[in-house]
CSV table of C-alpha atoms and ligand atoms in Angstrom, one decimal:
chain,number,residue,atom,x,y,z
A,1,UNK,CA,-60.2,12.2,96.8
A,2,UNK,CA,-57.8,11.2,94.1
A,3,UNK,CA,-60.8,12.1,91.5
A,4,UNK,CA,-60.7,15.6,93.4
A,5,UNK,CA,-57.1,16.7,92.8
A,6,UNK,CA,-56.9,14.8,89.5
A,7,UNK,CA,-59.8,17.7,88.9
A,8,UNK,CA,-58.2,20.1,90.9
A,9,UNK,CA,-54.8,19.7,89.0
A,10,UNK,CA,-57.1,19.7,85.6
A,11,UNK,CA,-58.0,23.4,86.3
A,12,UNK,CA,-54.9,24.9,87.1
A,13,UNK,CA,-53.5,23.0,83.5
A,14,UNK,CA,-56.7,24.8,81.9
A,15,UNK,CA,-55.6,27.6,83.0
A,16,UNK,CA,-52.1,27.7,82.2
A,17,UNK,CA,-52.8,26.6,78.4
A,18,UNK,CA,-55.6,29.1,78.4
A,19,UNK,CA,-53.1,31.7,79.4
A,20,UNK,CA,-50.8,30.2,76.6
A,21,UNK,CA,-53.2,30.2,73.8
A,22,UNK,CA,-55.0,33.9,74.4
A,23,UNK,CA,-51.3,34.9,73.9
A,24,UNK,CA,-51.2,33.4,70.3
A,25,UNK,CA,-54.6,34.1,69.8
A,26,UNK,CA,-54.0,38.2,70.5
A,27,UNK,CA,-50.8,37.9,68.4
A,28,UNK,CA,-53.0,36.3,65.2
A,29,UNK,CA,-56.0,38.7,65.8
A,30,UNK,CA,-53.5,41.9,66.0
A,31,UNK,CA,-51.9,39.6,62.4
A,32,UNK,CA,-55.2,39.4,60.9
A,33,UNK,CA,-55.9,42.9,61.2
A,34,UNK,CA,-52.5,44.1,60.4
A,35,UNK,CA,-53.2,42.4,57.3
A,36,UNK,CA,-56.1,44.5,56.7
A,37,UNK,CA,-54.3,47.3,57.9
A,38,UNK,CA,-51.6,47.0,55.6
A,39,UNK,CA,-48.8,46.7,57.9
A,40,UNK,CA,-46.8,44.2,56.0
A,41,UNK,CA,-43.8,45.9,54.0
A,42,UNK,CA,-41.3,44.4,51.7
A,43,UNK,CA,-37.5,45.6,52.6
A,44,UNK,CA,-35.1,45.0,49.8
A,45,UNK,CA,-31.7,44.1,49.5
A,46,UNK,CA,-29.3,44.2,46.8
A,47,UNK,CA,-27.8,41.1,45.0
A,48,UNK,CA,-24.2,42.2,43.2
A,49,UNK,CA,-22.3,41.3,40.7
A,50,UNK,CA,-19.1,39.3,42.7
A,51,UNK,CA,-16.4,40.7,40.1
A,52,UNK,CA,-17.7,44.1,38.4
A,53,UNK,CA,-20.2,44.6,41.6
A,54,UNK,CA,-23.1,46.0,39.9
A,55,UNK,CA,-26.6,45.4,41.4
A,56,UNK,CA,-27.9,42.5,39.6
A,57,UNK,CA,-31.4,41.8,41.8
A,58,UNK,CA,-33.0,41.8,45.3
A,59,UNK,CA,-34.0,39.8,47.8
A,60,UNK,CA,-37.5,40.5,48.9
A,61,UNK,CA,-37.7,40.5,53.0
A,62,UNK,CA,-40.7,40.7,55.0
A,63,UNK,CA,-41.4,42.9,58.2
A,64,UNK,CA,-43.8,43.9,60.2
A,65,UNK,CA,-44.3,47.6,61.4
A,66,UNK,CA,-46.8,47.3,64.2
A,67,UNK,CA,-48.4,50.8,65.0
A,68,UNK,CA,-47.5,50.4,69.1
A,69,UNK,CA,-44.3,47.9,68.6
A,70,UNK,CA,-42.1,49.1,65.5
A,71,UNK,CA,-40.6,47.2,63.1
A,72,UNK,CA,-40.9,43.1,63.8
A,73,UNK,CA,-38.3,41.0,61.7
A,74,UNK,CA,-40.0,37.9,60.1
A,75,UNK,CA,-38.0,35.6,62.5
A,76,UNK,CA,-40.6,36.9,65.1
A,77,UNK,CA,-44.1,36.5,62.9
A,78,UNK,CA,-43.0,34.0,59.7
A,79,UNK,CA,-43.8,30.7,62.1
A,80,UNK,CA,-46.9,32.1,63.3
A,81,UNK,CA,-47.9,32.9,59.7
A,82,UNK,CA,-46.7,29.4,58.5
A,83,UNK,CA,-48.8,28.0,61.6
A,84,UNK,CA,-52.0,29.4,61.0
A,85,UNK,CA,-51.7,29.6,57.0
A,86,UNK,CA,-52.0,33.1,56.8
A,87,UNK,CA,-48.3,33.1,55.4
A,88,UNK,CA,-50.3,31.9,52.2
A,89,UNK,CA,-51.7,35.0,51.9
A,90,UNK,CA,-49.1,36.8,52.6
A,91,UNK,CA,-46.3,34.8,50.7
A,92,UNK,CA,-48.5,35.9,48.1
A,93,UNK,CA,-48.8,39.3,48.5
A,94,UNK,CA,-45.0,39.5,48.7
A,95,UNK,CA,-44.6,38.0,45.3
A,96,UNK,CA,-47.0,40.2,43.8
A,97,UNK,CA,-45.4,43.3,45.5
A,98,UNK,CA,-42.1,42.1,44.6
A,99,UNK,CA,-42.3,41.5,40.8
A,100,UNK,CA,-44.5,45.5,40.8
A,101,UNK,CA,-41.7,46.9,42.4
A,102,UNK,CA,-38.9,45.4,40.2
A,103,UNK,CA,-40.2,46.8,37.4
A,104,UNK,CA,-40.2,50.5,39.1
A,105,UNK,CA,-36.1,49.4,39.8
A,106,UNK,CA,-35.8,48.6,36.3
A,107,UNK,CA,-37.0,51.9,35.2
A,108,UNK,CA,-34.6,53.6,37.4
A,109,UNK,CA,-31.8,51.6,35.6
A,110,UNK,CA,-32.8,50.9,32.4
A,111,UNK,CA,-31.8,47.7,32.1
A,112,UNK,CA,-32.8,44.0,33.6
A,113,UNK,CA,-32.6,43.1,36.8
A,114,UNK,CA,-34.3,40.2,38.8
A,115,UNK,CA,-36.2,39.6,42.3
A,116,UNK,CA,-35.6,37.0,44.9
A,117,UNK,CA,-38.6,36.0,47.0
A,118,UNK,CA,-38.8,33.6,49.8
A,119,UNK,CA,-41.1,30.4,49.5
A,120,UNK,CA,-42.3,28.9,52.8
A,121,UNK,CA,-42.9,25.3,53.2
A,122,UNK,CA,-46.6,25.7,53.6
A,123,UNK,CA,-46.9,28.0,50.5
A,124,UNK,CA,-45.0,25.4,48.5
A,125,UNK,CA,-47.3,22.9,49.4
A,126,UNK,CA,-50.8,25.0,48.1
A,127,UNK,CA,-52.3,23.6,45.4
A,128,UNK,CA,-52.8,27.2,44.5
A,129,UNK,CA,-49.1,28.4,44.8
A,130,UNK,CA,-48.5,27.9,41.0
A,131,UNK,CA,-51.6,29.8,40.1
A,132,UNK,CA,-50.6,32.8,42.4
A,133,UNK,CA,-47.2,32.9,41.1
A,134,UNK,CA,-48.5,32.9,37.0
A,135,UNK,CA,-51.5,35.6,38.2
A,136,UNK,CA,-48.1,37.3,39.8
A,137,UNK,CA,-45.9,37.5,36.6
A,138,UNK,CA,-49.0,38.5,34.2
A,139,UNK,CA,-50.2,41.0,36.7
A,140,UNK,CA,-46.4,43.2,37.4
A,141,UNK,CA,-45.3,42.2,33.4
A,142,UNK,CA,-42.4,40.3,34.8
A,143,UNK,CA,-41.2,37.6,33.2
A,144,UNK,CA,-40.2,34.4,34.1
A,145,UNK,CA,-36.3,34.0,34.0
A,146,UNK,CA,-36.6,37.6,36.5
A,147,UNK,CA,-37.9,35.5,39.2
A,148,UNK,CA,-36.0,33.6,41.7
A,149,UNK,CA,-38.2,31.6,44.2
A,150,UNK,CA,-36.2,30.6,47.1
A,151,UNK,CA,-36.5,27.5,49.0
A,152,UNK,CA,-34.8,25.6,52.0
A,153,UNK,CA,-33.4,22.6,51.8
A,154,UNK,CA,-36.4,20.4,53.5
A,155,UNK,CA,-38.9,21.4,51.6
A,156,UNK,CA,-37.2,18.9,48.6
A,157,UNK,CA,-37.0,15.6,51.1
A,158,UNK,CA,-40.4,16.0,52.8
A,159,UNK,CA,-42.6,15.3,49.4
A,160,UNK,CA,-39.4,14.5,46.6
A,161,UNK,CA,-42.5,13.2,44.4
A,162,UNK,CA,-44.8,16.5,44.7
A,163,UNK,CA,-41.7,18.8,45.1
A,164,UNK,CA,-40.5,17.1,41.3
A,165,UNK,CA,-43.4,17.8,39.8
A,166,UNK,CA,-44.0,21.4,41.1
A,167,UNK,CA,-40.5,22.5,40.6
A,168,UNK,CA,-40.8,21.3,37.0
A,169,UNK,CA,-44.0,23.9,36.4
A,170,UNK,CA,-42.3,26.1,37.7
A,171,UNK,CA,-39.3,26.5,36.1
A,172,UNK,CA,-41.0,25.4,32.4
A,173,UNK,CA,-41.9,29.0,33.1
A,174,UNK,CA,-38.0,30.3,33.7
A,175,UNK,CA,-38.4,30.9,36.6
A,176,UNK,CA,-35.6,30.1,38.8
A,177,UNK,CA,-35.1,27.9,42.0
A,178,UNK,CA,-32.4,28.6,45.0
A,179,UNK,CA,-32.0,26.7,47.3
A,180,UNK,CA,-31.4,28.9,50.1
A,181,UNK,CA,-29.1,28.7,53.2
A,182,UNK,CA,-27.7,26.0,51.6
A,183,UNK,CA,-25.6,23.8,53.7
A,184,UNK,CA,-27.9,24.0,56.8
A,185,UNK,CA,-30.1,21.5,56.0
A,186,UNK,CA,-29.7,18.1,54.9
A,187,UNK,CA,-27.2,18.8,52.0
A,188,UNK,CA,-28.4,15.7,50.2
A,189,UNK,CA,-27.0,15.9,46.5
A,190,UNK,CA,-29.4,13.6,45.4
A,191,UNK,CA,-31.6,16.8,44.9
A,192,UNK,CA,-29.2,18.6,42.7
A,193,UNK,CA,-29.4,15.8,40.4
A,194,UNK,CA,-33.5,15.3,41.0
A,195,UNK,CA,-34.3,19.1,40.8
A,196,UNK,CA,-34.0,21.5,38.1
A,197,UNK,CA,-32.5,23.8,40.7
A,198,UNK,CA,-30.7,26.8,39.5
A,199,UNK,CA,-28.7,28.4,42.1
A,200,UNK,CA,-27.1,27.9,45.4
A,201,UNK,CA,-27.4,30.4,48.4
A,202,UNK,CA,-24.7,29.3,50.5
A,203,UNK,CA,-25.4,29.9,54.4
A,204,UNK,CA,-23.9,32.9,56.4
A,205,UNK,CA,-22.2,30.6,58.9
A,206,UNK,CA,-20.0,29.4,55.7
A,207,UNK,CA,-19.5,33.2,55.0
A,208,UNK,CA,-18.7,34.6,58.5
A,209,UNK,CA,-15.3,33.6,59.5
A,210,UNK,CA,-13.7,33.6,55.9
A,211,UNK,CA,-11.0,34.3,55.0
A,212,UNK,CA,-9.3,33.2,58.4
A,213,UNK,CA,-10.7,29.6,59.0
A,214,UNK,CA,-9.7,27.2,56.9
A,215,UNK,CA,-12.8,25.0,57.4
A,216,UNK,CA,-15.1,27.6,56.0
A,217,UNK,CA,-12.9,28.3,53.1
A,218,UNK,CA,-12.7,24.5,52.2
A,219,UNK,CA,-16.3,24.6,52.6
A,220,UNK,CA,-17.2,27.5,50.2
A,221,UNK,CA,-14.5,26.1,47.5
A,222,UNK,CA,-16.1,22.9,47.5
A,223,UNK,CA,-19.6,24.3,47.3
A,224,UNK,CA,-18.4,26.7,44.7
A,225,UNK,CA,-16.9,23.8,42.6
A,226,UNK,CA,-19.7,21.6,42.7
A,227,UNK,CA,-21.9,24.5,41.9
A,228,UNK,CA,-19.7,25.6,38.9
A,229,UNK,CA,-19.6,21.9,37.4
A,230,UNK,CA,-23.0,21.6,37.5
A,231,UNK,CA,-23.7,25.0,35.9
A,232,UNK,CA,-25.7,26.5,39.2
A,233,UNK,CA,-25.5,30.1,40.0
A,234,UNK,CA,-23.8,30.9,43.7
A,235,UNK,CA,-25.0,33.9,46.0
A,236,UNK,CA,-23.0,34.0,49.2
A,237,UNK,CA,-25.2,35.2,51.9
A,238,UNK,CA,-24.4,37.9,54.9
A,239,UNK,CA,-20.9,39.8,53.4
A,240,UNK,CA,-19.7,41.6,55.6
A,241,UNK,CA,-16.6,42.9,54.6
A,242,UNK,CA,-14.2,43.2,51.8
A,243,UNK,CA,-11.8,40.8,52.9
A,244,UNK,CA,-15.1,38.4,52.4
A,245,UNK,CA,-16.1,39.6,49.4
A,246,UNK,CA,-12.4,39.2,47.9
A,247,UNK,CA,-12.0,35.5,48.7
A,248,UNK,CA,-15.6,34.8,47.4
A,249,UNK,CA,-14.9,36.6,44.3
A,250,UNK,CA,-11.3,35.4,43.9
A,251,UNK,CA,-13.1,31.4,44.3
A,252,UNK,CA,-15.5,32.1,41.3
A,253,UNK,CA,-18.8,33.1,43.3
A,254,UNK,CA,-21.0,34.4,41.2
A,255,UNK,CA,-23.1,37.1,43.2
A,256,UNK,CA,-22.8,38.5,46.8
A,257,UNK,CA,-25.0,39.5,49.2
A,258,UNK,CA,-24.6,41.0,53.0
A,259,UNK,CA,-24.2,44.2,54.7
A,260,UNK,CA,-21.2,44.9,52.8
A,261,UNK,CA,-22.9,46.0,49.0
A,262,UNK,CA,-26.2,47.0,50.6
A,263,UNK,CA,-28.2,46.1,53.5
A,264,UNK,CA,-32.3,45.6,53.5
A,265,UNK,CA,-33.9,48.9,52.5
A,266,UNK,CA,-36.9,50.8,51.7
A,267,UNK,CA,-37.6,50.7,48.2
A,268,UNK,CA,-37.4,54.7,48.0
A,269,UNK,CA,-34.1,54.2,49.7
A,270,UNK,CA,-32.8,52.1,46.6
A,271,UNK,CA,-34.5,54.1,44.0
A,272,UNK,CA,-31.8,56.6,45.5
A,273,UNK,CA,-28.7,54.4,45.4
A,274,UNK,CA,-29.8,53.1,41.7
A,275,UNK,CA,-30.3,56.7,40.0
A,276,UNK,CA,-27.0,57.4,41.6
A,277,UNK,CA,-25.8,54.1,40.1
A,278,UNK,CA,-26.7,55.2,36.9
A,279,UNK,CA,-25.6,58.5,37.2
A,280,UNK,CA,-22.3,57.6,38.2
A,281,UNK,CA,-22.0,55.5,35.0
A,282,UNK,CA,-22.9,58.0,32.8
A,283,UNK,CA,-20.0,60.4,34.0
B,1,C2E,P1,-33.0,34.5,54.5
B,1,C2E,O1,-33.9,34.3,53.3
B,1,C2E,O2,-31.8,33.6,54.6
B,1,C2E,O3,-32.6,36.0,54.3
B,1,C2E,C1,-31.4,36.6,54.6
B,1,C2E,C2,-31.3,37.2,56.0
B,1,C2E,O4,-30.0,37.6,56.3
B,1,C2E,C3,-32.2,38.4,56.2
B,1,C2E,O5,-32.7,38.5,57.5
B,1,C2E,C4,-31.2,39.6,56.0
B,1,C2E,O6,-31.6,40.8,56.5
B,1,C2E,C5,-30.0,39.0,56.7
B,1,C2E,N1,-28.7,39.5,56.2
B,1,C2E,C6,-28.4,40.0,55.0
B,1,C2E,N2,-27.1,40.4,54.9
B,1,C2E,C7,-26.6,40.2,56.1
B,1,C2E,C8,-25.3,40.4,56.7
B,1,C2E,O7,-24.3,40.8,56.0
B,1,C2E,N3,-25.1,40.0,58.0
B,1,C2E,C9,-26.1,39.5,58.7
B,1,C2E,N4,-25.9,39.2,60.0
B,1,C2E,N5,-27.4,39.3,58.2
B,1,C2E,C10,-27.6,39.6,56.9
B,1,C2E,P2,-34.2,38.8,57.8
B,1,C2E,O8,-34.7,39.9,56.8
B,1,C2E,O9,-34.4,39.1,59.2
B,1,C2E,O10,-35.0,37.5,57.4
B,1,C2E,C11,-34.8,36.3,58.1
B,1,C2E,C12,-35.5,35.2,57.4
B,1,C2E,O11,-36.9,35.3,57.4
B,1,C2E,C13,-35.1,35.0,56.0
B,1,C2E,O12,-33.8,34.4,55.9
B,1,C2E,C14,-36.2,34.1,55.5
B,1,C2E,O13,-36.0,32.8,55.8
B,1,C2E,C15,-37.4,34.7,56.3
B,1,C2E,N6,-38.2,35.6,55.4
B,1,C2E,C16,-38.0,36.9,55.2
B,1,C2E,N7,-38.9,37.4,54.3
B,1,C2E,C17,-39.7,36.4,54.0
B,1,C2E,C18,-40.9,36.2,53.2
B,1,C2E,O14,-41.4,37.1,52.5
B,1,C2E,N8,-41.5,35.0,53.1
B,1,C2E,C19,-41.0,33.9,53.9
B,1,C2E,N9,-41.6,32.7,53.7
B,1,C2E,N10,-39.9,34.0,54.6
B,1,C2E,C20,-39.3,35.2,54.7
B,2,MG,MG1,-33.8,34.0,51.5
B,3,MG,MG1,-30.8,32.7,53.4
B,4,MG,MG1,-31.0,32.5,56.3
């Protein structure tokens, strides 16, 4: 009898992890196809200057726009895609797309500007991933030093030894390395001293409460000093107001980015703002 319910108890486990896994599996079919539908898009958000606040780049952010759904944020499909690899393939459709489109913002312009583009763990790990970012830059006419690949904090301390070497490659091209959301993760500096890492993307929770709590703003001035003695770029992440944006100027950040100078738009949207940009200029 025991044999009986241990079987009995068997099939209504089946059932419930069937039930679990046709979920993901209807959510990766309908990601499969959306990928040959073409239902990935790029939003981008503008990167300013801290001081004279001119648009110096964007960062590159993924969504979904599912025909029956809307618009998914990558918070809701970027694990899936990192579990099932497809965020290779898309990771490097997103590079491509990105370093094509800068160029259309530089013509708008006329003058240089740079991308940022998000690097998932997985991607950083394919022995393809420097190949796809070279075919990337040849392909769009970008070059190197317009790039900024960014990457979190854990991808350094899970392989130092492979993450040395490929960092290396990759910026004996130019092209740049953030670490992004910095702070969150394990904040080791043994990596800024390891790495050739270029810039510092310091978290939103640093950002939010400034200029009122005096944690935060320790916070930010010593990750602004370390990053100015060590020669590393600073972009402070989700601005939201001026107040914000004074005190991170006034501290020596070196670019901002949030809702305050621009939030995560169409590219036809931008190629709006940046004619007006120029325009303005001009007058
Ligand atoms: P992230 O790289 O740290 O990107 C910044 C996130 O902050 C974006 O969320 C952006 O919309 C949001 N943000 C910007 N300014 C503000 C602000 O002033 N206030 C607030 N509250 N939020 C702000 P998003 O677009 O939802 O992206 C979330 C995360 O998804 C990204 O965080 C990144 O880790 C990941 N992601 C996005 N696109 C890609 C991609 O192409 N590849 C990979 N691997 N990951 C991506
Ligand atoms: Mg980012
Ligand atoms: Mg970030
Ligand atoms: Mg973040």
């Amino acid at each position: 009898r025991a044999k009986e319910t241990g079987k009995a108890r068997c099939i209504i486990y089946n059932e419930a992890a069937f039930n679990h896994i046709e979920h993901d599996v209807s959510m990766e079919a309908a990601m499969f196809e959306a990928v040959r539908n073409g239902e990935f898009l790029l939003h981008y958000q503008p990167i300013v200057d801290a001081r004279t606040r001119q648009i110096m780049g964007f960062e590159a952010l993924m969504r979904w726009m599912r025909p029956d759904i809307g618009l998914v944020p990558p918070s809701q499909f970027i694990p899936m895609a990192e579990d099932n690899g497809l965020i290779n393939l898309l990771g490097a459709w997103a590079l491509k797309s990105a370093c094509v489109q800068l160029k259309r913002f530089e013509e708008v312009v006329g003058r240089k500007l740079y991308v940022s583009v998000n690097v998932s763990p997985r991607q950083f790990r394919n022995d393809q991933f420097l190949k796809m970012m070279d075919d990337a830059l040849q392909l769009s006419d970008v070059k190197g030093d317009q790039l900024l690949l960014e990457i979190t904090e854990g991808i350094l301390m899970s392989d130092p030894e492979y993450a040395e070497q490929l960092l290396t490659k990759i910026a004996s091209r130019g092209v740049r390395i953030a670490i992004d959301d910095f702070g969150t993760g394990y904040s080791s500096l043994m990596y800024l001293k390891r790495f050739p890492i270029a810039a510092l993307k310091i978290d939103r929770t640093f950002i939010k409460d400034l200029p009122h709590s005096v944690k935060d703003a320790a916070i930010c001035n010593v990750i602004l000093s370390l990053a100015s003695h060590l020669s590393l770029l600073t972009v402070a992440e989700g601005v939201e107001n001026e107040m914000q944006m004074e005190f991170l100027s006034t501290q020596g950040c070196s670019l901002i980015q949030g809702f305050h100078t621009g939030f995560p738009e169409l590219p036809e949207t931008l190629i709006e703002l940046l004619k007006a940009d120029a325009a303005a200029l001009q007058h």
